[in-house]
GROMACS .gro file of C-alpha atoms in nm:
model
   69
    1UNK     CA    1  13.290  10.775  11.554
    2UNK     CA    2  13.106  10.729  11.226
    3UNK     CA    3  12.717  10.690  11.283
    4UNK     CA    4  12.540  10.415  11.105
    5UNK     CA    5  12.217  10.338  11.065
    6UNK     CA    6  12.329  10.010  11.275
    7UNK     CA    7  12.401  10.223  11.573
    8UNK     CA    8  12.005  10.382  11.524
    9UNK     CA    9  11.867   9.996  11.502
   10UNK     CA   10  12.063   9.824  11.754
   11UNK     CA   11  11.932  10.149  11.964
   12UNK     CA   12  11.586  10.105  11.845
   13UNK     CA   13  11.602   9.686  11.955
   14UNK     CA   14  11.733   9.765  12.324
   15UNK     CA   15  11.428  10.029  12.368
   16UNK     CA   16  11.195   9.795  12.237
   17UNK     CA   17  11.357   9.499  12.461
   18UNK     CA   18  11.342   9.726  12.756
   19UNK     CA   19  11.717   9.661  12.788
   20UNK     CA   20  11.978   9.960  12.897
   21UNK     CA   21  12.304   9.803  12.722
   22UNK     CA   22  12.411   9.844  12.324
   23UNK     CA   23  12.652   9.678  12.105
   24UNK     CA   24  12.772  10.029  11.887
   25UNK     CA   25  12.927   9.881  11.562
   26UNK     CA   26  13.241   9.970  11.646
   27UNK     CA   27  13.266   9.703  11.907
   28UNK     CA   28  13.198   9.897  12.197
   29UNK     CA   29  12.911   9.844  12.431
   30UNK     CA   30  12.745  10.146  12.591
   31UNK     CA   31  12.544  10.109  12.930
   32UNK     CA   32  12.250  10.373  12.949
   33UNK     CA   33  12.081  10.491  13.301
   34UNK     CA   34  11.737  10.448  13.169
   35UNK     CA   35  11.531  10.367  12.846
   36UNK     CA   36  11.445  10.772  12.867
   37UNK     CA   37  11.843  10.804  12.813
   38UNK     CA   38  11.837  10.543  12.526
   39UNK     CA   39  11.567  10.723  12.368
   40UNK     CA   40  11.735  11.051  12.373
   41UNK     CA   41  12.039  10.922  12.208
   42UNK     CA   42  11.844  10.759  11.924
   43UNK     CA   43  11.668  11.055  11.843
   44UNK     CA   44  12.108  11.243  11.925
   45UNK     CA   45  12.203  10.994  11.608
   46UNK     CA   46  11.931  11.027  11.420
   47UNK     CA   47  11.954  11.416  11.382
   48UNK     CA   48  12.305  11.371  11.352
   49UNK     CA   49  12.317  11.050  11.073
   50UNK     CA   50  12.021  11.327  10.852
   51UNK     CA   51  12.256  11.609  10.897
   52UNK     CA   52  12.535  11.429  10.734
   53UNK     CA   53  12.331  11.281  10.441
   54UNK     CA   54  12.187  11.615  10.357
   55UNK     CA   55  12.316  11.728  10.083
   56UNK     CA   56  12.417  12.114   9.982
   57UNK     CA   57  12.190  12.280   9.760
   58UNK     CA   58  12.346  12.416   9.468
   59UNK     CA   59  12.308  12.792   9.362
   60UNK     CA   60  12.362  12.898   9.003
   61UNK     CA   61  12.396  13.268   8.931
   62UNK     CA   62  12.319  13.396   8.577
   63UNK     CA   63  12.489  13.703   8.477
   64UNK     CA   64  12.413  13.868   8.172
   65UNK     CA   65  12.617  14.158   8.020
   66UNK     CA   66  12.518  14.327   7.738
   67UNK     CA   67  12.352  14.602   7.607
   68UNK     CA   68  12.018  14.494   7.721
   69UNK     CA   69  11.838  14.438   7.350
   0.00000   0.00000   0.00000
């Protein structure tokens, strides 16, 4: 499954409506046992959705040959 920021909202909307039940944009609905549990996977997908954005730094070596002039 692909995390979107969609799945993080439509999280976000259920803990602020108190409600235990999300729509995932995939189509499926997920029942939670408790707002605690909602919150928990929010925070899952939102370490999860920064991971995959983060991009790789990029390291440049500089060799020099030579005689050292």
């Amino acid at each position: 499954m692909a995390i979107s920021q969609t799945d993080i909202d439509n999280l976000n909307e259920a803990i602020a409506l108190g409600e235990r039940s999300v729509s995932m944009s995939d189509g499926r609905r997920v029942e939670y046992r408790s707002v605690a549990e909602l919150i928990m996977a929010r925070d899952d997908l939102q370490r999860q959705l920064a991971a995959s954005q983060q991009q790789r730094r990029r390291q440049v070596y500089l060799v020099q040959g030579g005689r050292g002039f």
